[in-house]
Amino acid sequence: MSNSSSITQFLLLAFSDTWELQLLHFWLLLGIYLAALLGNGLIITTIACDQHLHTPMYFFLLNLALLDLGSISITVPKSMANSLWDTTVISYAGCAAQVFFVFFLFGAEYSLLTVMSYDRYVAICKPLHYGTLLGSRACVHMAAAAWASGFLNALLHTANTFSLPLCKGNALDQFFCEVPQILKLSCSCSYLREDGILGFSAFLFFVCFVFIVVSYVQIFRAVLRMPSEQRRHKAFSTCLPHLAIVSLFIITGMFAYLKPPSISSPSLSVIVSVLYSVVPPAVNPFIYSMKNQELKNALWTLMTGCFLKQ
């Protein structure tokens, strides 16, 4: 009987059994990855270089872009390499690192999205107190708390998952290392402990979700009471991108983990996992830049300035 100490590598689920389709997946993932690098990189550079964007909202957006860059870099490059070299192997240490950083970055991102909903609530519902409630020190503390919560959550899940004895092979029905797939390989009842930790994380997820919903109920009530149509339009333009990103993140994540077992299959699991782990980091920059004229102006100024210097 094998256990976790004798397992030196895991086998990930391949996108396809044929080399031509694997190559197609490689180019598709490469295009998405480069789009994510470009979009998030431009947002980070623009916010860092433009003094007019040194405000709480853009400070949190810069942190979001950093998390998006990290989260897509944890899963996609390895999957691209496997498709290109026609292999499905990932080392035991590499799998543990993937689990840790997936929990770390996605957990921190969800916490940050909750903080960003508070930022929009204060900006619209309590504008006179915005500078007091969201000063530079408060913003740094809230962003640090989001990153720290993701780190502690990841440390807890990774340590507990990889302490379990594994005796049901080393094949995972997923294109990256995912805790539910690893738990299926466990031969110990102690996996219930990890289920308990996942349940606690789900409870915290639900609390943040309720906070976001309540914040936006208050925001929409305040916006609809505004007498000026121009002010309403401006308020909606700053809130809708964040709301779209939150909705995309939550809907894809909930469908991935709460879908009924009756409709579960390896192919569907891969598609759903791509939706929540690959698509949001790639499209988030475009969601924010489409409706944000201030960010588009700053980006245009940055790009024209670079060309003029040449």
PDB file of C-alpha atoms in Angstrom:
ATOM      1  CA  MET A   1       0.000   0.000   0.000  1.00  0.00           C
ATOM      2  CA  SER A   2       1.466   3.346  -1.064  1.00  0.00           C
ATOM      3  CA  ASN A   3       1.214   6.450   1.000  1.00  0.00           C
ATOM      4  CA  SER A   4       2.094  10.117   0.662  1.00  0.00           C
ATOM      5  CA  SER A   5       5.733   9.492   1.625  1.00  0.00           C
ATOM      6  CA  SER A   6       6.213   7.129  -1.345  1.00  0.00           C
ATOM      7  CA  ILE A   7       4.549   9.439  -3.877  1.00  0.00           C
ATOM      8  CA  THR A   8       7.125  11.592  -5.646  1.00  0.00           C
ATOM      9  CA  GLN A   9       4.877  12.956  -8.388  1.00  0.00           C
ATOM     10  CA  PHE A  10       1.253  13.361  -9.449  1.00  0.00           C
ATOM     11  CA  LEU A  11      -0.374  12.889 -12.837  1.00  0.00           C
ATOM     12  CA  LEU A  12      -2.542  15.782 -13.972  1.00  0.00           C
ATOM     13  CA  LEU A  13      -5.476  15.509 -16.342  1.00  0.00           C
ATOM     14  CA  ALA A  14      -4.504  16.197 -19.959  1.00  0.00           C
ATOM     15  CA  PHE A  15      -6.663  18.535 -22.026  1.00  0.00           C
ATOM     16  CA  SER A  16      -6.641  16.022 -24.865  1.00  0.00           C
ATOM     17  CA  ASP A  17      -5.232  12.649 -25.888  1.00  0.00           C
ATOM     18  CA  THR A  18      -4.040  13.841 -29.314  1.00  0.00           C
ATOM     19  CA  TRP A  19      -0.902  15.895 -29.906  1.00  0.00           C
ATOM     20  CA  GLU A  20      -2.601  18.295 -32.339  1.00  0.00           C
ATOM     21  CA  LEU A  21      -5.288  19.275 -29.801  1.00  0.00           C
ATOM     22  CA  GLN A  22      -2.677  19.569 -27.060  1.00  0.00           C
ATOM     23  CA  LEU A  23      -0.758  21.979 -29.265  1.00  0.00           C
ATOM     24  CA  LEU A  24      -3.970  23.936 -29.877  1.00  0.00           C
ATOM     25  CA  HIS A  25      -4.537  24.161 -26.114  1.00  0.00           C
ATOM     26  CA  PHE A  26      -0.959  25.381 -25.699  1.00  0.00           C
ATOM     27  CA  TRP A  27      -1.442  28.268 -28.137  1.00  0.00           C
ATOM     28  CA  LEU A  28      -4.839  29.120 -26.663  1.00  0.00           C
ATOM     29  CA  LEU A  29      -3.469  29.220 -23.120  1.00  0.00           C
ATOM     30  CA  LEU A  30      -0.447  31.189 -24.318  1.00  0.00           C
ATOM     31  CA  GLY A  31      -2.719  33.835 -25.856  1.00  0.00           C
ATOM     32  CA  ILE A  32      -4.804  34.103 -22.673  1.00  0.00           C
ATOM     33  CA  TYR A  33      -1.688  34.231 -20.495  1.00  0.00           C
ATOM     34  CA  LEU A  34      -0.045  36.959 -22.572  1.00  0.00           C
ATOM     35  CA  ALA A  35      -3.292  38.971 -22.510  1.00  0.00           C
ATOM     36  CA  ALA A  36      -3.376  38.658 -18.718  1.00  0.00           C
ATOM     37  CA  LEU A  37       0.281  39.704 -18.415  1.00  0.00           C
ATOM     38  CA  LEU A  38      -0.234  42.678 -20.719  1.00  0.00           C
ATOM     39  CA  GLY A  39      -3.502  43.876 -19.174  1.00  0.00           C
ATOM     40  CA  ASN A  40      -2.485  43.536 -15.543  1.00  0.00           C
ATOM     41  CA  GLY A  41       1.032  44.800 -16.244  1.00  0.00           C
ATOM     42  CA  LEU A  42      -0.328  47.960 -17.879  1.00  0.00           C
ATOM     43  CA  ILE A  43      -2.676  48.604 -14.938  1.00  0.00           C
ATOM     44  CA  ILE A  44       0.157  48.165 -12.414  1.00  0.00           C
ATOM     45  CA  THR A  45       2.516  50.426 -14.392  1.00  0.00           C
ATOM     46  CA  THR A  46      -0.110  53.108 -15.027  1.00  0.00           C
ATOM     47  CA  ILE A  47      -1.243  53.329 -11.405  1.00  0.00           C
ATOM     48  CA  ALA A  48       2.326  53.295 -10.108  1.00  0.00           C
ATOM     49  CA  CYS A  49       3.485  56.043 -12.493  1.00  0.00           C
ATOM     50  CA  ASP A  50       0.477  58.401 -12.481  1.00  0.00           C
ATOM     51  CA  GLN A  51       0.234  60.565  -9.339  1.00  0.00           C
ATOM     52  CA  HIS A  52      -3.445  61.296 -10.043  1.00  0.00           C
ATOM     53  CA  LEU A  53      -4.226  57.604  -9.525  1.00  0.00           C
ATOM     54  CA  HIS A  54      -2.663  57.402  -6.075  1.00  0.00           C
ATOM     55  CA  THR A  55      -6.055  57.076  -4.396  1.00  0.00           C
ATOM     56  CA  PRO A  56      -7.542  54.222  -2.305  1.00  0.00           C
ATOM     57  CA  MET A  57      -9.589  52.799  -5.197  1.00  0.00           C
ATOM     58  CA  TYR A  58      -6.583  52.539  -7.516  1.00  0.00           C
ATOM     59  CA  PHE A  59      -4.314  51.333  -4.709  1.00  0.00           C
ATOM     60  CA  PHE A  60      -6.651  48.372  -4.212  1.00  0.00           C
ATOM     61  CA  LEU A  61      -6.896  47.889  -7.984  1.00  0.00           C
ATOM     62  CA  LEU A  62      -3.088  47.696  -8.175  1.00  0.00           C
ATOM     63  CA  ASN A  63      -3.139  44.969  -5.505  1.00  0.00           C
ATOM     64  CA  LEU A  64      -5.870  43.148  -7.448  1.00  0.00           C
ATOM     65  CA  ALA A  65      -3.758  43.228 -10.607  1.00  0.00           C
ATOM     66  CA  LEU A  66      -0.774  41.803  -8.690  1.00  0.00           C
ATOM     67  CA  LEU A  67      -2.936  38.968  -7.346  1.00  0.00           C
ATOM     68  CA  ASP A  68      -4.334  38.277 -10.821  1.00  0.00           C
ATOM     69  CA  LEU A  69      -0.831  38.058 -12.262  1.00  0.00           C
ATOM     70  CA  GLY A  70       0.184  35.621  -9.547  1.00  0.00           C
ATOM     71  CA  SER A  71      -2.932  33.456  -9.708  1.00  0.00           C
ATOM     72  CA  ILE A  72      -2.799  32.872 -13.453  1.00  0.00           C
ATOM     73  CA  SER A  73       0.967  32.264 -13.311  1.00  0.00           C
ATOM     74  CA  ILE A  74       0.537  29.412 -10.823  1.00  0.00           C
ATOM     75  CA  THR A  75      -1.519  27.124 -13.062  1.00  0.00           C
ATOM     76  CA  VAL A  76      -1.250  28.178 -16.716  1.00  0.00           C
ATOM     77  CA  PRO A  77       2.539  27.995 -17.422  1.00  0.00           C
ATOM     78  CA  LYS A  78       2.762  24.460 -16.005  1.00  0.00           C
ATOM     79  CA  SER A  79      -0.261  23.371 -18.035  1.00  0.00           C
ATOM     80  CA  MET A  80       1.246  24.961 -21.150  1.00  0.00           C
ATOM     81  CA  ALA A  81       4.543  23.144 -20.575  1.00  0.00           C
ATOM     82  CA  ASN A  82       2.755  19.817 -20.118  1.00  0.00           C
ATOM     83  CA  SER A  83       0.765  20.316 -23.318  1.00  0.00           C
ATOM     84  CA  LEU A  84       3.886  21.305 -25.265  1.00  0.00           C
ATOM     85  CA  TRP A  85       6.024  18.421 -23.994  1.00  0.00           C
ATOM     86  CA  ASP A  86       3.152  15.888 -24.077  1.00  0.00           C
ATOM     87  CA  THR A  87       3.313  15.001 -20.391  1.00  0.00           C
ATOM     88  CA  THR A  88       1.026  15.207 -17.363  1.00  0.00           C
ATOM     89  CA  VAL A  89       3.603  14.918 -14.594  1.00  0.00           C
ATOM     90  CA  ILE A  90       3.992  17.367 -11.704  1.00  0.00           C
ATOM     91  CA  SER A  91       6.362  16.751  -8.786  1.00  0.00           C
ATOM     92  CA  TYR A  92       5.100  16.280  -5.232  1.00  0.00           C
ATOM     93  CA  ALA A  93       6.731  19.560  -4.167  1.00  0.00           C
ATOM     94  CA  GLY A  94       5.359  21.328  -7.244  1.00  0.00           C
ATOM     95  CA  CYS A  95       1.866  20.076  -6.457  1.00  0.00           C
ATOM     96  CA  ALA A  96       2.135  21.285  -2.848  1.00  0.00           C
ATOM     97  CA  ALA A  97       3.335  24.673  -4.105  1.00  0.00           C
ATOM     98  CA  GLN A  98       0.382  24.920  -6.502  1.00  0.00           C
ATOM     99  CA  VAL A  99      -2.107  24.125  -3.730  1.00  0.00           C
ATOM    100  CA  PHE A 100      -0.504  26.689  -1.426  1.00  0.00           C
ATOM    101  CA  PHE A 101      -0.399  29.527  -3.948  1.00  0.00           C
ATOM    102  CA  VAL A 102      -3.873  28.820  -5.356  1.00  0.00           C
ATOM    103  CA  PHE A 103      -5.358  29.124  -1.868  1.00  0.00           C
ATOM    104  CA  PHE A 104      -3.113  32.084  -1.030  1.00  0.00           C
ATOM    105  CA  LEU A 105      -3.756  34.181  -4.115  1.00  0.00           C
ATOM    106  CA  PHE A 106      -7.434  33.400  -4.659  1.00  0.00           C
ATOM    107  CA  GLY A 107      -8.180  33.745  -0.942  1.00  0.00           C
ATOM    108  CA  ALA A 108      -6.372  37.085  -0.817  1.00  0.00           C
ATOM    109  CA  GLU A 109      -8.174  38.225  -3.972  1.00  0.00           C
ATOM    110  CA  TYR A 110     -11.591  37.470  -2.513  1.00  0.00           C
ATOM    111  CA  SER A 111     -10.685  39.315   0.694  1.00  0.00           C
ATOM    112  CA  LEU A 112      -9.451  42.236  -1.379  1.00  0.00           C
ATOM    113  CA  LEU A 113     -12.673  42.328  -3.409  1.00  0.00           C
ATOM    114  CA  THR A 114     -14.546  42.543  -0.096  1.00  0.00           C
ATOM    115  CA  VAL A 115     -12.344  45.464   0.950  1.00  0.00           C
ATOM    116  CA  MET A 116     -12.944  47.137  -2.421  1.00  0.00           C
ATOM    117  CA  SER A 117     -16.709  46.897  -1.907  1.00  0.00           C
ATOM    118  CA  TYR A 118     -16.219  48.743   1.404  1.00  0.00           C
ATOM    119  CA  ASP A 119     -14.174  51.379  -0.439  1.00  0.00           C
ATOM    120  CA  ARG A 120     -17.024  51.951  -2.912  1.00  0.00           C
ATOM    121  CA  TYR A 121     -19.568  52.025  -0.060  1.00  0.00           C
ATOM    122  CA  VAL A 122     -17.660  54.735   1.809  1.00  0.00           C
ATOM    123  CA  ALA A 123     -16.997  56.742  -1.382  1.00  0.00           C
ATOM    124  CA  ILE A 124     -20.688  56.876  -2.328  1.00  0.00           C
ATOM    125  CA  CYS A 125     -22.584  56.591   0.958  1.00  0.00           C
ATOM    126  CA  LYS A 126     -20.179  58.499   3.248  1.00  0.00           C
ATOM    127  CA  PRO A 127     -18.177  60.794   0.923  1.00  0.00           C
ATOM    128  CA  LEU A 128     -17.472  63.394   3.630  1.00  0.00           C
ATOM    129  CA  HIS A 129     -15.725  60.731   5.743  1.00  0.00           C
ATOM    130  CA  TYR A 130     -13.837  59.109   2.859  1.00  0.00           C
ATOM    131  CA  GLY A 131     -10.467  60.692   3.665  1.00  0.00           C
ATOM    132  CA  THR A 132     -10.805  59.773   7.337  1.00  0.00           C
ATOM    133  CA  LEU A 133     -12.010  56.194   6.963  1.00  0.00           C
ATOM    134  CA  LEU A 134      -9.736  55.364   4.040  1.00  0.00           C
ATOM    135  CA  GLY A 135      -6.505  57.194   4.747  1.00  0.00           C
ATOM    136  CA  SER A 136      -3.220  55.856   3.424  1.00  0.00           C
ATOM    137  CA  ARG A 137      -2.451  53.935   6.614  1.00  0.00           C
ATOM    138  CA  ALA A 138      -5.924  52.359   6.730  1.00  0.00           C
ATOM    139  CA  CYS A 139      -5.634  51.297   3.082  1.00  0.00           C
ATOM    140  CA  VAL A 140      -2.252  49.665   3.658  1.00  0.00           C
ATOM    141  CA  HIS A 141      -3.582  47.845   6.722  1.00  0.00           C
ATOM    142  CA  MET A 142      -6.660  46.552   4.850  1.00  0.00           C
ATOM    143  CA  ALA A 143      -4.607  45.390   1.863  1.00  0.00           C
ATOM    144  CA  ALA A 144      -2.097  43.717   4.198  1.00  0.00           C
ATOM    145  CA  ALA A 145      -4.957  42.001   6.036  1.00  0.00           C
ATOM    146  CA  ALA A 146      -6.272  40.646   2.720  1.00  0.00           C
ATOM    147  CA  TRP A 147      -2.863  39.242   1.779  1.00  0.00           C
ATOM    148  CA  ALA A 148      -2.329  37.848   5.294  1.00  0.00           C
ATOM    149  CA  SER A 149      -5.725  36.132   5.364  1.00  0.00           C
ATOM    150  CA  GLY A 150      -4.912  34.406   2.084  1.00  0.00           C
ATOM    151  CA  PHE A 151      -1.504  33.323   3.398  1.00  0.00           C
ATOM    152  CA  LEU A 152      -2.862  31.855   6.640  1.00  0.00           C
ATOM    153  CA  ASN A 153      -5.698  30.099   4.810  1.00  0.00           C
ATOM    154  CA  ALA A 154      -3.242  28.601   2.318  1.00  0.00           C
ATOM    155  CA  LEU A 155      -0.818  27.501   5.028  1.00  0.00           C
ATOM    156  CA  LEU A 156      -3.587  25.743   6.952  1.00  0.00           C
ATOM    157  CA  HIS A 157      -5.034  23.896   3.933  1.00  0.00           C
ATOM    158  CA  THR A 158      -1.670  22.920   2.435  1.00  0.00           C
ATOM    159  CA  ALA A 159      -0.205  21.595   5.678  1.00  0.00           C
ATOM    160  CA  ASN A 160      -3.317  19.602   6.476  1.00  0.00           C
ATOM    161  CA  THR A 161      -3.874  18.214   2.958  1.00  0.00           C
ATOM    162  CA  PHE A 162      -0.319  16.969   2.473  1.00  0.00           C
ATOM    163  CA  SER A 163      -0.168  15.423   5.938  1.00  0.00           C
ATOM    164  CA  LEU A 164      -2.834  12.906   4.873  1.00  0.00           C
ATOM    165  CA  PRO A 165      -1.785   9.386   3.819  1.00  0.00           C
ATOM    166  CA  LEU A 166      -2.459   8.826   0.112  1.00  0.00           C
ATOM    167  CA  CYS A 167      -3.002   5.250  -1.059  1.00  0.00           C
ATOM    168  CA  LYS A 168      -5.335   5.500  -4.066  1.00  0.00           C
ATOM    169  CA  GLY A 169      -2.777   6.236  -6.748  1.00  0.00           C
ATOM    170  CA  ASN A 170      -1.433   9.576  -7.896  1.00  0.00           C
ATOM    171  CA  ALA A 171      -3.747  10.555 -10.766  1.00  0.00           C
ATOM    172  CA  LEU A 172      -5.718  13.793 -10.374  1.00  0.00           C
ATOM    173  CA  ASP A 173      -8.816  14.559 -12.452  1.00  0.00           C
ATOM    174  CA  GLN A 174      -7.788  18.183 -12.912  1.00  0.00           C
ATOM    175  CA  PHE A 175      -5.246  20.156 -14.959  1.00  0.00           C
ATOM    176  CA  PHE A 176      -3.680  21.579 -11.767  1.00  0.00           C
ATOM    177  CA  CYS A 177      -3.370  20.375  -8.178  1.00  0.00           C
ATOM    178  CA  GLU A 178      -6.668  20.942  -6.407  1.00  0.00           C
ATOM    179  CA  VAL A 179      -7.480  19.941  -2.812  1.00  0.00           C
ATOM    180  CA  PRO A 180     -10.762  18.060  -3.532  1.00  0.00           C
ATOM    181  CA  GLN A 181      -8.951  15.941  -6.129  1.00  0.00           C
ATOM    182  CA  ILE A 182      -6.101  15.153  -3.702  1.00  0.00           C
ATOM    183  CA  LEU A 183      -8.584  14.211  -0.963  1.00  0.00           C
ATOM    184  CA  LYS A 184     -10.003  11.555  -3.290  1.00  0.00           C
ATOM    185  CA  LEU A 185      -6.618   9.796  -3.059  1.00  0.00           C
ATOM    186  CA  SER A 186      -6.660   9.696   0.742  1.00  0.00           C
ATOM    187  CA  CYS A 187      -7.097   6.374   2.517  1.00  0.00           C
ATOM    188  CA  SER A 188      -7.569   7.865   5.977  1.00  0.00           C
ATOM    189  CA  CYS A 189     -10.654   9.101   7.802  1.00  0.00           C
ATOM    190  CA  SER A 190      -8.590  12.124   8.776  1.00  0.00           C
ATOM    191  CA  TYR A 191      -9.627  13.676   5.452  1.00  0.00           C
ATOM    192  CA  LEU A 192     -12.745  14.713   7.373  1.00  0.00           C
ATOM    193  CA  ARG A 193     -10.519  17.231   9.144  1.00  0.00           C
ATOM    194  CA  GLU A 194      -9.743  18.890   5.831  1.00  0.00           C
ATOM    195  CA  ASP A 195     -13.434  18.818   4.966  1.00  0.00           C
ATOM    196  CA  GLY A 196     -14.038  20.656   8.231  1.00  0.00           C
ATOM    197  CA  ILE A 197     -11.433  23.278   7.340  1.00  0.00           C
ATOM    198  CA  LEU A 198     -12.990  23.656   3.885  1.00  0.00           C
ATOM    199  CA  GLY A 199     -16.356  24.113   5.588  1.00  0.00           C
ATOM    200  CA  PHE A 200     -14.933  26.850   7.799  1.00  0.00           C
ATOM    201  CA  SER A 201     -13.438  28.557   4.742  1.00  0.00           C
ATOM    202  CA  ALA A 202     -16.828  28.309   3.039  1.00  0.00           C
ATOM    203  CA  PHE A 203     -18.408  29.987   6.073  1.00  0.00           C
ATOM    204  CA  LEU A 204     -15.923  32.884   5.866  1.00  0.00           C
ATOM    205  CA  PHE A 205     -16.602  33.044   2.119  1.00  0.00           C
ATOM    206  CA  PHE A 206     -20.315  33.361   2.871  1.00  0.00           C
ATOM    207  CA  VAL A 207     -19.720  36.119   5.452  1.00  0.00           C
ATOM    208  CA  CYS A 208     -17.705  38.132   2.911  1.00  0.00           C
ATOM    209  CA  PHE A 209     -20.391  37.492   0.301  1.00  0.00           C
ATOM    210  CA  VAL A 210     -23.095  38.870   2.620  1.00  0.00           C
ATOM    211  CA  PHE A 211     -20.909  41.912   3.359  1.00  0.00           C
ATOM    212  CA  ILE A 212     -20.506  42.597  -0.373  1.00  0.00           C
ATOM    213  CA  VAL A 213     -24.230  42.209  -1.037  1.00  0.00           C
ATOM    214  CA  VAL A 214     -25.196  44.498   1.857  1.00  0.00           C
ATOM    215  CA  SER A 215     -22.624  47.078   0.714  1.00  0.00           C
ATOM    216  CA  TYR A 216     -24.037  47.152  -2.798  1.00  0.00           C
ATOM    217  CA  VAL A 217     -27.625  47.330  -1.596  1.00  0.00           C
ATOM    218  CA  GLN A 218     -26.654  50.468   0.331  1.00  0.00           C
ATOM    219  CA  ILE A 219     -24.699  51.803  -2.650  1.00  0.00           C
ATOM    220  CA  PHE A 220     -27.574  51.377  -5.117  1.00  0.00           C
ATOM    221  CA  ARG A 221     -30.023  52.946  -2.679  1.00  0.00           C
ATOM    222  CA  ALA A 222     -27.724  55.970  -2.311  1.00  0.00           C
ATOM    223  CA  VAL A 223     -27.127  56.253  -6.073  1.00  0.00           C
ATOM    224  CA  LEU A 224     -30.829  56.106  -6.935  1.00  0.00           C
ATOM    225  CA  ARG A 225     -31.477  58.961  -4.491  1.00  0.00           C
ATOM    226  CA  MET A 226     -28.960  61.239  -6.216  1.00  0.00           C
ATOM    227  CA  PRO A 227     -30.749  64.169  -7.911  1.00  0.00           C
ATOM    228  CA  SER A 228     -28.157  64.617 -10.653  1.00  0.00           C
ATOM    229  CA  GLU A 229     -28.107  62.164 -13.544  1.00  0.00           C
ATOM    230  CA  GLN A 230     -24.428  62.953 -14.144  1.00  0.00           C
ATOM    231  CA  ARG A 231     -23.539  62.018 -10.555  1.00  0.00           C
ATOM    232  CA  ARG A 232     -25.528  58.802 -10.848  1.00  0.00           C
ATOM    233  CA  HIS A 233     -23.711  57.906 -14.060  1.00  0.00           C
ATOM    234  CA  LYS A 234     -20.310  58.612 -12.479  1.00  0.00           C
ATOM    235  CA  ALA A 235     -21.173  56.554  -9.393  1.00  0.00           C
ATOM    236  CA  PHE A 236     -22.321  53.607 -11.490  1.00  0.00           C
ATOM    237  CA  SER A 237     -19.215  53.810 -13.704  1.00  0.00           C
ATOM    238  CA  THR A 238     -16.952  53.384 -10.655  1.00  0.00           C
ATOM    239  CA  CYS A 239     -19.028  50.571  -9.120  1.00  0.00           C
ATOM    240  CA  LEU A 240     -20.057  48.422 -12.076  1.00  0.00           C
ATOM    241  CA  PRO A 241     -16.536  47.184 -13.001  1.00  0.00           C
ATOM    242  CA  HIS A 242     -15.937  46.030  -9.428  1.00  0.00           C
ATOM    243  CA  LEU A 243     -19.378  44.435  -9.270  1.00  0.00           C
ATOM    244  CA  ALA A 244     -18.746  42.641 -12.581  1.00  0.00           C
ATOM    245  CA  ILE A 245     -15.409  41.264 -11.323  1.00  0.00           C
ATOM    246  CA  VAL A 246     -16.966  40.133  -8.020  1.00  0.00           C
ATOM    247  CA  SER A 247     -19.832  38.439  -9.863  1.00  0.00           C
ATOM    248  CA  LEU A 248     -17.480  36.641 -12.268  1.00  0.00           C
ATOM    249  CA  PHE A 249     -15.233  35.493  -9.424  1.00  0.00           C
ATOM    250  CA  ILE A 250     -18.078  34.265  -7.198  1.00  0.00           C
ATOM    251  CA  ILE A 251     -20.279  32.644  -9.870  1.00  0.00           C
ATOM    252  CA  THR A 252     -17.463  30.630 -11.482  1.00  0.00           C
ATOM    253  CA  GLY A 253     -16.021  29.622  -8.081  1.00  0.00           C
ATOM    254  CA  MET A 254     -19.394  28.566  -6.669  1.00  0.00           C
ATOM    255  CA  PHE A 255     -20.239  26.558  -9.781  1.00  0.00           C
ATOM    256  CA  ALA A 256     -16.855  24.816  -9.581  1.00  0.00           C
ATOM    257  CA  TYR A 257     -17.260  23.711  -5.964  1.00  0.00           C
ATOM    258  CA  LEU A 258     -21.049  23.497  -5.517  1.00  0.00           C
ATOM    259  CA  LYS A 259     -22.139  21.822  -8.762  1.00  0.00           C
ATOM    260  CA  PRO A 260     -24.203  18.634  -8.221  1.00  0.00           C
ATOM    261  CA  PRO A 261     -22.234  15.347  -8.406  1.00  0.00           C
ATOM    262  CA  SER A 262     -24.740  14.127 -10.996  1.00  0.00           C
ATOM    263  CA  ILE A 263     -23.345  16.538 -13.596  1.00  0.00           C
ATOM    264  CA  SER A 264     -19.730  16.090 -12.581  1.00  0.00           C
ATOM    265  CA  SER A 265     -17.215  14.715 -15.078  1.00  0.00           C
ATOM    266  CA  PRO A 266     -13.474  15.225 -15.673  1.00  0.00           C
ATOM    267  CA  SER A 267     -14.101  17.274 -18.832  1.00  0.00           C
ATOM    268  CA  LEU A 268     -16.664  19.493 -17.130  1.00  0.00           C
ATOM    269  CA  SER A 269     -14.376  19.943 -14.110  1.00  0.00           C
ATOM    270  CA  VAL A 270     -11.573  21.141 -16.372  1.00  0.00           C
ATOM    271  CA  ILE A 271     -13.850  23.586 -18.209  1.00  0.00           C
ATOM    272  CA  VAL A 272     -15.245  24.994 -14.965  1.00  0.00           C
ATOM    273  CA  SER A 273     -11.772  25.262 -13.429  1.00  0.00           C
ATOM    274  CA  VAL A 274     -10.564  27.206 -16.471  1.00  0.00           C
ATOM    275  CA  LEU A 275     -13.522  29.556 -16.009  1.00  0.00           C
ATOM    276  CA  TYR A 276     -12.685  30.409 -12.400  1.00  0.00           C
ATOM    277  CA  SER A 277      -8.882  30.148 -12.417  1.00  0.00           C
ATOM    278  CA  VAL A 278      -7.880  31.427 -15.875  1.00  0.00           C
ATOM    279  CA  VAL A 279     -10.641  33.655 -17.248  1.00  0.00           C
ATOM    280  CA  PRO A 280     -11.066  36.192 -14.361  1.00  0.00           C
ATOM    281  CA  PRO A 281      -7.356  37.182 -14.154  1.00  0.00           C
ATOM    282  CA  ALA A 282      -7.308  37.649 -17.928  1.00  0.00           C
ATOM    283  CA  VAL A 283     -10.495  39.708 -18.288  1.00  0.00           C
ATOM    284  CA  ASN A 284     -10.379  41.753 -15.054  1.00  0.00           C
ATOM    285  CA  PRO A 285      -8.078  44.455 -16.541  1.00  0.00           C
ATOM    286  CA  PHE A 286     -10.380  44.913 -19.530  1.00  0.00           C
ATOM    287  CA  ILE A 287     -13.494  45.076 -17.350  1.00  0.00           C
ATOM    288  CA  TYR A 288     -11.946  47.862 -15.295  1.00  0.00           C
ATOM    289  CA  SER A 289     -10.465  49.794 -18.214  1.00  0.00           C
ATOM    290  CA  MET A 290     -13.626  49.709 -20.376  1.00  0.00           C
ATOM    291  CA  LYS A 291     -15.764  51.790 -17.988  1.00  0.00           C
ATOM    292  CA  ASN A 292     -13.062  53.836 -16.272  1.00  0.00           C
ATOM    293  CA  GLN A 293     -12.297  56.958 -18.282  1.00  0.00           C
ATOM    294  CA  GLU A 294      -9.743  58.198 -15.749  1.00  0.00           C
ATOM    295  CA  LEU A 295      -7.734  55.003 -16.038  1.00  0.00           C
ATOM    296  CA  LYS A 296      -7.951  55.044 -19.844  1.00  0.00           C
ATOM    297  CA  ASN A 297      -6.724  58.648 -19.944  1.00  0.00           C
ATOM    298  CA  ALA A 298      -3.795  57.828 -17.658  1.00  0.00           C
ATOM    299  CA  LEU A 299      -2.914  54.782 -19.757  1.00  0.00           C
ATOM    300  CA  TRP A 300      -3.051  56.840 -22.959  1.00  0.00           C
ATOM    301  CA  THR A 301      -0.835  59.515 -21.408  1.00  0.00           C
ATOM    302  CA  LEU A 302       1.663  56.868 -20.295  1.00  0.00           C
ATOM    303  CA  MET A 303       1.812  55.203 -23.715  1.00  0.00           C
ATOM    304  CA  THR A 304       2.068  58.461 -25.699  1.00  0.00           C
ATOM    305  CA  GLY A 305       4.762  59.673 -23.293  1.00  0.00           C
ATOM    306  CA  CYS A 306       6.810  56.514 -23.924  1.00  0.00           C
ATOM    307  CA  PHE A 307       6.505  56.900 -27.712  1.00  0.00           C
ATOM    308  CA  LEU A 308       7.431  60.599 -27.598  1.00  0.00           C
ATOM    309  CA  LYS A 309      10.572  59.847 -25.610  1.00  0.00           C
ATOM    310  CA  GLN A 310      11.666  57.486 -28.354  1.00  0.00           C
TER     311      GLN A 310
END
